[in-house]
XYZ file of C-alpha atoms in Angstrom:
266
model
C 10.922 -123.692 34.772
C 9.756 -123.920 31.154
C 12.318 -123.989 28.347
C 11.647 -121.381 25.659
C 14.578 -122.523 23.506
C 15.395 -126.221 23.419
C 18.532 -127.394 21.593
C 18.647 -131.174 21.311
C 21.704 -133.084 20.102
C 22.532 -130.394 17.521
C 25.515 -130.519 15.190
C 26.087 -127.396 13.108
C 28.665 -126.092 10.637
C 29.411 -124.712 7.195
C 30.034 -126.967 4.187
C 32.229 -129.761 5.552
C 33.473 -127.840 8.635
C 31.730 -128.716 11.890
C 31.581 -125.807 14.361
C 29.989 -127.675 17.254
C 28.394 -131.078 17.608
C 25.830 -132.944 19.706
C 24.997 -129.792 21.674
C 22.239 -129.899 24.268
C 21.217 -126.578 25.778
C 18.085 -124.913 27.135
C 17.200 -121.234 27.507
C 14.328 -120.794 29.929
C 11.495 -118.274 29.836
C 12.458 -115.078 31.613
C 16.214 -115.662 31.459
C 18.703 -112.931 30.577
C 21.701 -114.972 29.459
C 25.088 -113.981 28.119
C 26.930 -116.318 25.749
C 30.682 -115.853 26.194
C 33.766 -117.446 24.684
C 36.715 -116.677 22.398
C 36.417 -115.437 18.817
C 35.754 -118.296 16.423
C 34.271 -120.491 19.166
C 30.897 -120.759 17.427
C 28.826 -118.264 19.443
C 27.430 -116.433 16.411
C 26.848 -119.748 14.649
C 24.844 -120.927 17.647
C 22.711 -117.771 17.551
C 22.163 -118.140 13.814
C 21.123 -121.757 14.237
C 18.463 -120.645 16.734
C 17.365 -118.010 14.209
C 17.107 -120.589 11.433
C 19.785 -118.847 9.375
C 22.351 -121.658 9.581
C 21.011 -125.139 8.734
C 21.555 -127.988 11.176
C 23.590 -131.019 10.212
C 21.693 -133.053 12.772
C 19.525 -132.547 15.832
C 16.573 -130.277 16.520
C 15.942 -126.760 17.862
C 12.546 -125.538 19.033
C 11.493 -122.057 20.131
C 8.237 -121.821 22.096
C 7.472 -125.320 20.873
C 7.967 -124.392 17.202
C 10.602 -126.402 15.388
C 13.211 -124.313 13.579
C 13.099 -125.231 9.918
C 15.155 -122.793 7.851
C 13.341 -119.624 8.919
C 13.275 -117.307 11.908
C 10.220 -117.896 14.122
C 7.815 -114.980 14.532
C 8.362 -115.079 18.279
C 12.064 -114.200 17.922
C 13.549 -110.718 17.512
C 17.137 -110.324 16.299
C 19.671 -107.512 16.668
C 22.744 -108.131 14.447
C 26.253 -106.858 14.996
C 26.191 -103.150 14.216
C 29.401 -103.480 12.157
C 27.445 -105.512 9.578
C 25.020 -102.652 8.822
C 25.364 -100.574 5.642
C 25.045 -97.095 7.119
C 24.941 -95.465 3.675
C 21.727 -97.226 2.700
C 19.043 -94.526 2.178
C 16.646 -95.361 4.991
C 15.194 -93.482 7.959
C 14.883 -94.620 11.560
C 11.138 -95.254 11.161
C 11.673 -97.272 7.985
C 14.267 -99.490 9.683
C 11.855 -100.292 12.512
C 8.989 -100.991 10.078
C 11.229 -103.673 8.507
C 10.747 -105.647 11.703
C 7.043 -106.022 10.857
C 7.447 -107.688 7.479
C 6.610 -111.143 8.895
C 3.447 -109.761 10.510
C 2.046 -107.581 7.719
C 0.328 -110.335 5.727
C -0.125 -109.394 2.088
C -0.001 -105.626 2.578
C 3.163 -104.058 1.092
C 3.008 -101.164 3.559
C 2.396 -100.800 7.311
C -1.122 -100.147 8.564
C -2.092 -97.190 10.744
C -1.878 -99.390 13.835
C 1.571 -100.585 12.727
C 2.824 -97.008 12.455
C 1.341 -96.222 15.858
C 3.165 -99.204 17.336
C 6.456 -98.050 15.744
C 6.032 -94.503 17.065
C 5.245 -95.691 20.595
C 8.251 -97.992 20.612
C 10.616 -95.267 19.390
C 9.330 -92.979 22.138
C 9.771 -95.738 24.721
C 13.408 -96.152 23.658
C 14.010 -92.401 23.703
C 14.549 -91.925 19.961
C 11.084 -90.813 18.816
C 12.335 -87.407 17.717
C 14.680 -89.094 15.229
C 11.957 -91.044 13.395
C 12.527 -89.285 10.052
C 16.291 -88.932 10.369
C 18.744 -91.012 8.338
C 20.246 -93.761 10.510
C 23.795 -92.654 9.662
C 23.156 -89.328 11.440
C 22.694 -90.995 14.839
C 25.210 -91.804 17.553
C 26.317 -95.402 18.191
C 23.967 -95.806 21.137
C 21.039 -94.353 19.194
C 21.747 -96.648 16.257
C 21.747 -99.623 18.594
C 18.341 -98.558 19.933
C 16.971 -98.325 16.370
C 17.822 -101.955 15.681
C 16.583 -102.934 19.112
C 13.259 -101.287 18.200
C 13.206 -103.198 14.913
C 13.629 -106.446 16.844
C 10.972 -105.559 19.425
C 8.268 -104.196 17.126
C 6.903 -107.679 16.427
C 6.482 -108.326 20.178
C 8.925 -111.261 20.396
C 9.115 -113.697 23.291
C 12.850 -114.160 22.669
C 15.295 -111.369 21.873
C 18.637 -112.442 20.365
C 21.514 -109.944 20.164
C 24.961 -110.478 18.645
C 27.565 -108.271 20.354
C 25.128 -105.437 21.259
C 27.802 -103.416 23.097
C 30.641 -103.782 20.587
C 32.100 -100.525 19.297
C 30.301 -98.232 21.745
C 31.679 -96.205 24.637
C 31.355 -97.267 28.268
C 28.389 -94.982 29.014
C 26.470 -96.299 25.997
C 27.369 -99.878 26.930
C 25.886 -99.458 30.402
C 22.822 -97.762 28.904
C 22.179 -100.614 26.464
C 22.598 -103.306 29.129
C 20.391 -101.384 31.562
C 17.707 -101.100 28.868
C 17.952 -104.835 28.154
C 17.563 -105.487 31.865
C 14.339 -103.458 31.890
C 13.031 -105.368 28.869
C 13.864 -108.645 30.576
C 11.970 -107.601 33.703
C 8.969 -106.815 31.491
C 8.902 -110.460 30.379
C 11.224 -110.703 27.349
C 13.694 -113.590 27.363
C 17.119 -112.369 26.197
C 20.174 -114.151 24.806
C 23.244 -112.122 23.870
C 26.816 -112.761 22.829
C 29.528 -110.515 24.204
C 33.284 -110.362 24.728
C 33.030 -108.037 27.715
C 33.246 -110.380 30.686
C 33.261 -107.573 33.231
C 30.022 -106.178 31.802
C 28.510 -109.662 32.057
C 29.619 -109.914 35.691
C 27.990 -106.554 36.471
C 24.741 -106.775 34.519
C 23.738 -110.313 33.529
C 22.127 -112.843 35.875
C 23.095 -115.935 33.840
C 26.165 -116.830 31.777
C 26.854 -119.616 29.272
C 30.548 -120.353 28.601
C 30.974 -121.730 25.092
C 33.923 -122.956 23.040
C 32.771 -125.238 20.213
C 30.447 -126.685 22.831
C 29.114 -126.003 26.290
C 31.867 -125.538 28.879
C 29.751 -124.384 31.840
C 26.703 -122.317 32.677
C 25.268 -120.698 35.785
C 25.290 -117.512 37.846
C 28.307 -115.260 37.108
C 29.567 -115.340 40.700
C 29.671 -119.152 40.479
C 30.854 -119.579 36.880
C 33.410 -116.773 36.710
C 36.357 -118.613 38.199
C 39.897 -118.824 36.908
C 39.447 -122.546 36.220
C 36.235 -122.240 34.184
C 37.272 -119.149 32.210
C 40.762 -120.509 31.482
C 39.136 -123.657 30.102
C 36.661 -121.577 28.082
C 39.305 -119.322 26.518
C 42.202 -121.808 26.351
C 44.286 -119.182 28.152
C 45.047 -118.237 31.728
C 42.407 -115.931 33.185
C 42.400 -114.338 36.620
C 39.253 -113.542 38.556
C 39.497 -111.064 41.404
C 36.633 -110.401 43.824
C 36.355 -107.334 46.021
C 33.136 -107.515 48.015
C 30.277 -107.749 45.524
C 32.485 -106.695 42.597
C 33.959 -109.312 40.236
C 36.812 -108.336 37.916
C 38.202 -110.536 35.152
C 41.810 -110.008 34.075
C 42.543 -111.461 30.642
C 45.885 -109.695 30.168
C 49.025 -111.691 29.256
C 50.121 -111.525 32.917
C 46.752 -112.648 34.273
C 48.140 -115.897 35.591
C 50.959 -114.054 37.370
C 48.555 -111.608 39.005
C 46.269 -114.417 40.074
C 49.053 -116.426 41.695
C 50.309 -113.312 43.456
C 46.809 -112.654 44.761
C 46.608 -116.238 46.078
C 49.982 -115.868 47.839
C 48.898 -112.617 49.491
C 45.705 -114.282 50.702
């Protein structure tokens, strides 16, 4: 299997604070991978290093063979955390999506006719075409997430990077977003997301990377989601309960108690 993202011996941080060091990790073409770990573990920093936003202290990252050198590669689409968006900024849905073309528009300060056609087709594909001229603040959380997904996809990326795409949305919207990402992945887009929802990962994602200032483990959720691996990832007792094909993660304060009780009953 060919690696689309190759992280070689990378150390990364801010000013004099190292977030992770000597990291080696590969994301392969066609993967749909979830990056999980506690808050402050360096997940967002890792994404930003792949995007070229955070400079490397040492090591090298390549995407589709292109070395990251302080800028986001054209073959990468990025969906930021929705909480970071200024919803009062005077911009329409169509205008937000057009922003995703700025690296592809050459010297023209405005989108071409073919660009606008591409934007319209993508909005229709994501089910938000009728909102093209509506202010982004007027949309629901799920619709807003689809707008920024469209912005990331409009440049036809090989890799789609999303930071907490299901944060702050209801359960129905969460399932809708993950289902949509699954469809995009099956169409050939490689996807890397961060998330805190371990149960959503267990239900929807085929590959998981456990991260806490470095790689703890990676693999299929039904292999990686064990009490031992997750407790090591989160520095806290975690219980994993399996009922048939369903995997449930209990991260409550009494998780260890429930897990031991489950073992005794078995």
